[in-house]
Tab-separated table of C-alpha atoms in Angstrom:
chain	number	residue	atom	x	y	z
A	1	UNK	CA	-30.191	-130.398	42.001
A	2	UNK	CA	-26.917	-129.034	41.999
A	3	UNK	CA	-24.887	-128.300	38.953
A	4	UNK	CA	-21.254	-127.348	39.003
A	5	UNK	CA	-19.336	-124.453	36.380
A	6	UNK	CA	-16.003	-123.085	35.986
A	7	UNK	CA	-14.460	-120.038	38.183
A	8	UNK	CA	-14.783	-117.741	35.065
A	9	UNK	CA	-18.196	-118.807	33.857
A	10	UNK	CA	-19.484	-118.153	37.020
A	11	UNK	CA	-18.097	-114.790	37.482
A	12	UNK	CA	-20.132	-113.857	34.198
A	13	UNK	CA	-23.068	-115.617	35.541
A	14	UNK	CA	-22.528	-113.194	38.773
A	15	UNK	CA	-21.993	-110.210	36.650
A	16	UNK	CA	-24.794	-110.620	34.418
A	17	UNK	CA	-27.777	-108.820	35.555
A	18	UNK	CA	-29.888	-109.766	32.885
A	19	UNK	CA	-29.465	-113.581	33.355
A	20	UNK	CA	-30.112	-112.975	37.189
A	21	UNK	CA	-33.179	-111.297	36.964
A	22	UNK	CA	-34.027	-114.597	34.880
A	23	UNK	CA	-32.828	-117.119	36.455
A	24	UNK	CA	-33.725	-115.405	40.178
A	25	UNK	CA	-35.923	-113.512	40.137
A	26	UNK	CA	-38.548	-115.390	37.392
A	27	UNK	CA	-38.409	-118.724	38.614
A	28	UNK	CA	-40.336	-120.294	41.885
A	29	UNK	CA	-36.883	-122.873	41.989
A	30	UNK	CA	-35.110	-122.162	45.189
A	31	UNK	CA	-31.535	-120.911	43.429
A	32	UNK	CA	-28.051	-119.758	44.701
A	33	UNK	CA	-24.556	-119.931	43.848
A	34	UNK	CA	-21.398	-120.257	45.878
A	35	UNK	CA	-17.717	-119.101	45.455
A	36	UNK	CA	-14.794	-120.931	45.299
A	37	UNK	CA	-14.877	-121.309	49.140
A	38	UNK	CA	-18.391	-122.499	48.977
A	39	UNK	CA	-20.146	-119.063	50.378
A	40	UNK	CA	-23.241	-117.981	48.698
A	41	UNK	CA	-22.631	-115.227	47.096
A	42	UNK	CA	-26.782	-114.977	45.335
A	43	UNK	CA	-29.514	-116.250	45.989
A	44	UNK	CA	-33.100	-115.384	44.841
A	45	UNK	CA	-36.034	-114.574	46.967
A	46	UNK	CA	-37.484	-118.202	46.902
A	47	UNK	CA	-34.489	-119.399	48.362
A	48	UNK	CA	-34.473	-116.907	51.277
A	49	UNK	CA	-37.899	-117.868	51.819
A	50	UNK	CA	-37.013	-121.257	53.397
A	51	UNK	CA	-34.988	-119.284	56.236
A	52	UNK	CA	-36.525	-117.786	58.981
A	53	UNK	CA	-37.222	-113.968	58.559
A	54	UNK	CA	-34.313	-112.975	61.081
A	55	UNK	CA	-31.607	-114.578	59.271
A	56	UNK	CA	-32.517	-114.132	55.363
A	57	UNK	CA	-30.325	-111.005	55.463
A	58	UNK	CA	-26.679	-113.466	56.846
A	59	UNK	CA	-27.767	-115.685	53.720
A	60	UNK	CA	-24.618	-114.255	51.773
A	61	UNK	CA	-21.683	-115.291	52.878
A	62	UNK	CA	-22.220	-118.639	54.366
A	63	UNK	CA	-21.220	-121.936	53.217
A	64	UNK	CA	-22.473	-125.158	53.108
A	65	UNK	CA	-19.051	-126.675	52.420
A	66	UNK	CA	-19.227	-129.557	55.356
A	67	UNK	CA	-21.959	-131.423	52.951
A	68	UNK	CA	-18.867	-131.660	49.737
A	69	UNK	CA	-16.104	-133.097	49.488
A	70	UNK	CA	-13.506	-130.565	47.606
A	71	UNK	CA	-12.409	-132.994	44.618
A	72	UNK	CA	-16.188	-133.463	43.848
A	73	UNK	CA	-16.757	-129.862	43.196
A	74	UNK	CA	-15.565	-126.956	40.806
A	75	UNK	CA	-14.899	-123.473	41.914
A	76	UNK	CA	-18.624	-122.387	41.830
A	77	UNK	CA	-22.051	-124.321	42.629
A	78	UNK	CA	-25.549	-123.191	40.834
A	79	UNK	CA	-28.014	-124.742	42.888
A	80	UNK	CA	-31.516	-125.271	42.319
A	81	UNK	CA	-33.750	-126.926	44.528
A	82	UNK	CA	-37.822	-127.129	44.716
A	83	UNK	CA	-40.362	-127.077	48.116
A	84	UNK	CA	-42.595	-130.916	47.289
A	85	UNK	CA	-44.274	-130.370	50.362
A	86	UNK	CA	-47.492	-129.015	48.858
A	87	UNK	CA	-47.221	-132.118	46.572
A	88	UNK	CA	-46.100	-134.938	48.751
A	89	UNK	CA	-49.616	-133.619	50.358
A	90	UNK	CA	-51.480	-134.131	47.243
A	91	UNK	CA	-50.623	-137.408	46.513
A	92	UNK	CA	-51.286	-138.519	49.313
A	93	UNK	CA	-54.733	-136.522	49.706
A	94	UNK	CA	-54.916	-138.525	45.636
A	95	UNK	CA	-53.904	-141.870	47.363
A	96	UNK	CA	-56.460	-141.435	50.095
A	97	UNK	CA	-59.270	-140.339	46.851
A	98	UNK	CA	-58.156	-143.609	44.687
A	99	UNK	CA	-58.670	-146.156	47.525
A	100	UNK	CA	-61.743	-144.996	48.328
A	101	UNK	CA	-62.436	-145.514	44.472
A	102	UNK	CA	-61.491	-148.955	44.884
A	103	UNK	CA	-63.347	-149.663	47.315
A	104	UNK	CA	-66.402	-147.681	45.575
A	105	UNK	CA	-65.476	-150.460	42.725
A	106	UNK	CA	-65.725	-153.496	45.084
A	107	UNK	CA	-69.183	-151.757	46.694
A	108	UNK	CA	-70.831	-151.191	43.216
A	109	UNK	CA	-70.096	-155.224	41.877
A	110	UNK	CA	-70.836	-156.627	44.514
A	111	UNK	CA	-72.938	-155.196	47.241
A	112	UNK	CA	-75.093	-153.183	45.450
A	113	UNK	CA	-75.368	-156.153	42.471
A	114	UNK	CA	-76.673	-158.677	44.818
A	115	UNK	CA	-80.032	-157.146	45.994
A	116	UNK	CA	-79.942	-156.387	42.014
A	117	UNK	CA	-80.086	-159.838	41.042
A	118	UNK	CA	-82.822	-160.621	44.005
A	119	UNK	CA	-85.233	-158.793	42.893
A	120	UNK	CA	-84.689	-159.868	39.368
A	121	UNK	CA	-84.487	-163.360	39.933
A	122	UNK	CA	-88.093	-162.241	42.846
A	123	UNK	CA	-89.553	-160.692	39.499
A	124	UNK	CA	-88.773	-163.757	36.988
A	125	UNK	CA	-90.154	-166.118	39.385
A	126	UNK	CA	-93.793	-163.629	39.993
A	127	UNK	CA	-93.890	-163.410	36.167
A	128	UNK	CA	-94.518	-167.472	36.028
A	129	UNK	CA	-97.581	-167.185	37.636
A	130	UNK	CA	-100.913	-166.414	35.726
A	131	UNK	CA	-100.806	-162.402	36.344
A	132	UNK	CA	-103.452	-159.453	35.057
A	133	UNK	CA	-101.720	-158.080	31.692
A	134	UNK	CA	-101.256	-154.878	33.645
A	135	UNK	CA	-99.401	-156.445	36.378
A	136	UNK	CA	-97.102	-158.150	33.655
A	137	UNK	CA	-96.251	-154.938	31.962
A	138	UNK	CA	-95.481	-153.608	35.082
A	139	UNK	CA	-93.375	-156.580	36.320
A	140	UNK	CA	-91.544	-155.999	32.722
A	141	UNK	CA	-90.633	-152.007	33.446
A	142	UNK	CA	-88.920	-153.138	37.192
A	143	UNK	CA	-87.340	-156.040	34.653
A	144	UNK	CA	-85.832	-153.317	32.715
A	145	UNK	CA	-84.820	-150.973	35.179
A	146	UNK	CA	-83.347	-153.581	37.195
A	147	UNK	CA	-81.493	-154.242	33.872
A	148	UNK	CA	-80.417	-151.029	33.421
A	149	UNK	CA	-79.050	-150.879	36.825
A	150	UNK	CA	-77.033	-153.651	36.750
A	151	UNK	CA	-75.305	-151.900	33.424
A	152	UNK	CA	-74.914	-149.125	35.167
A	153	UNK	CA	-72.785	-150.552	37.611
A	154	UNK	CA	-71.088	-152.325	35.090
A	155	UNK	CA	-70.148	-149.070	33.531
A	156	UNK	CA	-69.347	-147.249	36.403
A	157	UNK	CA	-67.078	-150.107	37.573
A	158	UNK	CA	-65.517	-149.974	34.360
A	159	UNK	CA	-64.744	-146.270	34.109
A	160	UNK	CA	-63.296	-146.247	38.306
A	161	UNK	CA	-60.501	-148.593	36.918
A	162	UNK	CA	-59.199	-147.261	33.760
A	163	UNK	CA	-56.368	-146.012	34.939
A	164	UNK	CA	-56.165	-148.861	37.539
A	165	UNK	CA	-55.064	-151.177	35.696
A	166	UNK	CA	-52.105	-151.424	32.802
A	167	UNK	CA	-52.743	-152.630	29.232
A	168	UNK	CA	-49.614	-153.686	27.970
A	169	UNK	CA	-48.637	-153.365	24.377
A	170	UNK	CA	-49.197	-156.736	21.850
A	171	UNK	CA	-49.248	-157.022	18.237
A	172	UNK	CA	-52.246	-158.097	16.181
A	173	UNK	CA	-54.365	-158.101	13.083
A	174	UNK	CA	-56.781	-154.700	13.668
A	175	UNK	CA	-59.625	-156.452	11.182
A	176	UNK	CA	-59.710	-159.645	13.128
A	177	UNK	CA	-59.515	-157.585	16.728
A	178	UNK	CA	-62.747	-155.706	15.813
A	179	UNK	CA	-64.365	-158.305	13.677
A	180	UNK	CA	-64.539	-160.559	16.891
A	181	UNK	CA	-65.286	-158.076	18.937
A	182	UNK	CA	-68.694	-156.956	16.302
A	183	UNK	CA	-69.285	-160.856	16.573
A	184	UNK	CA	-69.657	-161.314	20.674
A	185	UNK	CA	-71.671	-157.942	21.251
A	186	UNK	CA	-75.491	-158.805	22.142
A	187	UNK	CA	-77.615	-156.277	20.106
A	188	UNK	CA	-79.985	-157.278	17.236
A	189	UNK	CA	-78.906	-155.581	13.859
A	190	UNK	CA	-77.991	-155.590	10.474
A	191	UNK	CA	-75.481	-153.550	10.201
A	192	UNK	CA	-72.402	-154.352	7.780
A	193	UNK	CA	-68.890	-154.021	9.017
A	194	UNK	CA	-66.406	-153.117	6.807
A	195	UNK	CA	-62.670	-152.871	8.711
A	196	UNK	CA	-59.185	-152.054	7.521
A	197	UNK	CA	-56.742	-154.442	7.971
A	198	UNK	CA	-53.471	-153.564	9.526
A	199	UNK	CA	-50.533	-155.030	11.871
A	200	UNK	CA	-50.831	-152.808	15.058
A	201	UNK	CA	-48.772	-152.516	18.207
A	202	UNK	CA	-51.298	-150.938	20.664
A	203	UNK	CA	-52.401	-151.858	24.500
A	204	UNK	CA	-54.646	-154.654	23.312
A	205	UNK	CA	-57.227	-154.798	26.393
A	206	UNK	CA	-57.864	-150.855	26.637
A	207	UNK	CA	-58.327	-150.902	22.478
A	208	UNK	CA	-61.252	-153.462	23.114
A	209	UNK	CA	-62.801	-150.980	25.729
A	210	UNK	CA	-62.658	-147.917	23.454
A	211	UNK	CA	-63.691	-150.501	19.932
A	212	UNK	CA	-66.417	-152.269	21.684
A	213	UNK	CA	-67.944	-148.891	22.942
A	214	UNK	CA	-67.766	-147.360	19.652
A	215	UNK	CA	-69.155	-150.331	18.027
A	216	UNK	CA	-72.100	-150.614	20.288
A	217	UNK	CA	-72.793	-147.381	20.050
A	218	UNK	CA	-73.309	-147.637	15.847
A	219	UNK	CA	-75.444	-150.498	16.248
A	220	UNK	CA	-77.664	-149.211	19.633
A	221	UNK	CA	-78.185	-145.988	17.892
A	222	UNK	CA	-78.453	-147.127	13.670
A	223	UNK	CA	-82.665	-145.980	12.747
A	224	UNK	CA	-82.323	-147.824	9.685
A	225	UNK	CA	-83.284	-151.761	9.082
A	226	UNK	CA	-79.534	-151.764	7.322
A	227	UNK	CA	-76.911	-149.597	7.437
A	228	UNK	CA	-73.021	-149.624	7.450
A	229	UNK	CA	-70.108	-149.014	9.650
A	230	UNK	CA	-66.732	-148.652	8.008
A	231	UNK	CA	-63.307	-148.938	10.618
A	232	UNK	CA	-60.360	-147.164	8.816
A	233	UNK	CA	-57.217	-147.352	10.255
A	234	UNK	CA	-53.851	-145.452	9.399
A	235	UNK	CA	-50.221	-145.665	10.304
A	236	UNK	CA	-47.756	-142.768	10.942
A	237	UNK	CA	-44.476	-142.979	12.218
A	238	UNK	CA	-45.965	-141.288	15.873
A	239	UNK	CA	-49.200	-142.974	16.234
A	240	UNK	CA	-52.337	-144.751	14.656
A	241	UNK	CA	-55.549	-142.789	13.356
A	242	UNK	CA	-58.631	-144.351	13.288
A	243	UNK	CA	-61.981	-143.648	11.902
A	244	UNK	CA	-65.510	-144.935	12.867
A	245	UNK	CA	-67.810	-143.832	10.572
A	246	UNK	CA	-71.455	-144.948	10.249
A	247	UNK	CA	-74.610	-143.746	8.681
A	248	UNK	CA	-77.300	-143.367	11.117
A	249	UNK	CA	-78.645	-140.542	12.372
A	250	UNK	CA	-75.740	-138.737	13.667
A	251	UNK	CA	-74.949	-135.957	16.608
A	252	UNK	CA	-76.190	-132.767	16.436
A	253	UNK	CA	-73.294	-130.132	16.382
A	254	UNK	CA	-74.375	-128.784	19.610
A	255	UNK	CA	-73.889	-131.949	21.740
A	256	UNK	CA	-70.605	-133.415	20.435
A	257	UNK	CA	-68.661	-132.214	23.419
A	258	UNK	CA	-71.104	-132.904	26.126
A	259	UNK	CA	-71.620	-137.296	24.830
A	260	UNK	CA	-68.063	-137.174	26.233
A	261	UNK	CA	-69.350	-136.805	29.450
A	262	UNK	CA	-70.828	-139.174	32.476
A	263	UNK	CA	-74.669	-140.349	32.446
A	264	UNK	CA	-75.021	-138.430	28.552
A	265	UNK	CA	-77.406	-139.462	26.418
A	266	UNK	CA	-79.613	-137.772	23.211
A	267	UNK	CA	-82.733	-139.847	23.953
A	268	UNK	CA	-84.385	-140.487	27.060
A	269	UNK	CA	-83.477	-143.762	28.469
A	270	UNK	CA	-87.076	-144.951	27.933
A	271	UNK	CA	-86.637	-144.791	24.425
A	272	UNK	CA	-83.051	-145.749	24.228
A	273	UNK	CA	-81.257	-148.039	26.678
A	274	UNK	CA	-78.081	-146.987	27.657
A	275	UNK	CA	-75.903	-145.669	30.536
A	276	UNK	CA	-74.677	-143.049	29.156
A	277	UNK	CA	-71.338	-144.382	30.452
A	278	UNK	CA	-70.345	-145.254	26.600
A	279	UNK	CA	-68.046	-142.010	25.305
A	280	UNK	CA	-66.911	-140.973	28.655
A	281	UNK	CA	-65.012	-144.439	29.307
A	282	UNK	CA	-63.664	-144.217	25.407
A	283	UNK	CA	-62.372	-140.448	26.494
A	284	UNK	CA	-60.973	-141.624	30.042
A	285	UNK	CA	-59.004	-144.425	28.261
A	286	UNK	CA	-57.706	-142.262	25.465
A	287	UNK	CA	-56.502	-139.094	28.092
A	288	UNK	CA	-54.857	-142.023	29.848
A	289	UNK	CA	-52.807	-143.220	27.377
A	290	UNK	CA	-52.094	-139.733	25.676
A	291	UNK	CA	-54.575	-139.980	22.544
A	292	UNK	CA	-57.663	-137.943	21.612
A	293	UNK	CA	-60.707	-138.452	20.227
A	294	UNK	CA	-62.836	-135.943	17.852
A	295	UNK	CA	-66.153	-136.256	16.131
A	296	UNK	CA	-66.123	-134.668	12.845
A	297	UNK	CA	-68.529	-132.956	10.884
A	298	UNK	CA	-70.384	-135.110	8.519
A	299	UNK	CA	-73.694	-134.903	5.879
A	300	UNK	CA	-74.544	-138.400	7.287
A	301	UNK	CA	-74.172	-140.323	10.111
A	302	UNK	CA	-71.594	-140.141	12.355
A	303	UNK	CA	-67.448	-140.228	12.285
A	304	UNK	CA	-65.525	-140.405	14.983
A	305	UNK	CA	-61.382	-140.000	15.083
A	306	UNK	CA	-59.788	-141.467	17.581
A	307	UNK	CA	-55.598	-140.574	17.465
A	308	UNK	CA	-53.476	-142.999	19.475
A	309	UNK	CA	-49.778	-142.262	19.998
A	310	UNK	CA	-47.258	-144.936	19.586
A	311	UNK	CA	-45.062	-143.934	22.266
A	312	UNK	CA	-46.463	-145.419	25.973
A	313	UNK	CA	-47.353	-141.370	27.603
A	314	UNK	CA	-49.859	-143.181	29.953
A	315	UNK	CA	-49.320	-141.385	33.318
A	316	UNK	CA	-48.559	-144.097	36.243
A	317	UNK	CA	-51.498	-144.174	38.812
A	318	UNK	CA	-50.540	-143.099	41.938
């Protein structure tokens, strides 16, 4: 980056130590500046570095004036340039890591999944016949684990492409959104939903990942016969708030950061099936897209906040 300033300015710049201990000597930016006949006449350590050790000391004075052309230029040149070799390395080292993700993603649906569904469809056909009741309970636990498998995967797969794959911004009715989404998940219960309604502008398909989680989640976990689960939602001028609050049994303080992470759970998965995949996908989603999600302290049940910025910070995957 090169930046041009007038013949006076630059003397001053020159001439003021203070702003050249700053601007040289602070900064790991490769800087100089050049006279009016294009010699450097400073240039900080960083820049020095790039030139072999014998001639760091002829720096000064030389001039790089065969790369300008003189009407393009003012009297003095503050340059400013930075070494991307250490990360032109990393992305590709990151290139390298996400296509081997990808191809983790195509190994986990399909060719683990297919010996899956063998030996549930081996098991299913087994169960027909006329079995001891022992043998059937045990035919039901590889049932379940095979079951639990498979939703592993599922989960897994899911939280490899979140920032695969762009959501793009749409506009719809929040209450309908999560009212169908309450409708199509597959889990016995009676708890009521009770959802703000609002006009949003959000990425439509990640919103489902992090609503359907969250929903799921109150009606997996709910110890009551009937219970409730309330969806607020609020508008600012910089992003959308929302609230999930239900009253079942709650997190303990102690494990509110660690449900954000992979394979997390507070019951053992005999008792409660799960992946523990749930929370971590929500927080992948949410760091994606530049939001944040909090759970906050409450006498019952559990309330989670979930901030989502208007503005599109989502950082393009490499």
């Amino acid at each position: 980056m090169t930046n041009s300033v007038p013949l006076a300015k630059a003397e001053r710049f020159v001439g003021d130590d203070s702003l050249s201990d700053l601007i040289f000597d602070n900064i790991p930016d490769y800087a100089f500046i050049k006279d009016d006949k294009f010699r450097i006449v400073k240039a900080n350590d960083a820049f020095r570095s790039m030139y072999p050790e014998s001639a760091r000391e002829k720096i000064i004075g030389y001039t790089t004036l065969e790369s300008y052309h003189p009407e393009e230029v003012e009297a003095f040149i503050l340059g400013l340039s930075s070494d991307v070799t250490e990360r032109e390395h990393l992305v590709v080292q990151l290139r390298r890591s996400n296509d081997a993700l990808d191809e983790f993603a195509y190994i986990a649906s399909h060719d683990l999944k297919a010996p899956l569904n063998a030996i549930s469809k081996l098991v299913t056909w087994i169960d027909e016949d006329e079995l001891p009741e022992g043998a059937k309970e045990n035919f039901a636990l590889i049932q379940q684990r095979v079951s639990r498998m498979n939703k592993l995967l599922h989960d897994l797969l899911i939280y490899s492409r979140v920032n695969r794959k762009h959501s793009e911004c749409e506009t719809f009715e929040f209450s309908e959104f999560s009212q169908e989404i309450y409708d199509s998940i597959d889990i016995e219960s009676t708890l009521t939903l009770q959802c703000a309604s609002l006009m949003v502008t959000l990425p439509k398909t990640a919103l489902e990942v992090v609503t359907r989680n969250l929903i799921s989640n109150a009606l997996k976990h709910h110890h009551c016969e009937r219970g409730n689960l309330i969806i607020d939602i609020k508008e600012t001028p910089e992003l959308y708030q929302l609230h999930f609050t239900d009253d079942g049994p709650g997190i303990p303080k102690e494990y509110r950061e660690k449900v954000f992470e992979m394979f997390q759970t507070l019951k053992p998965r005999d008792q409660q099936e799960g992946s523990g995949m749930g929370l971590a996908i929500i927080k992948k989603v949410l760091d994606y897209y530049g939001g944040s999600i909090e759970i906050l302290d409450t006498d019952v049940g559990a309330e989670f906040v979930i901030k989502w910025p208007k503005v599109d910070t989502r950082v393009n995957p490499i």
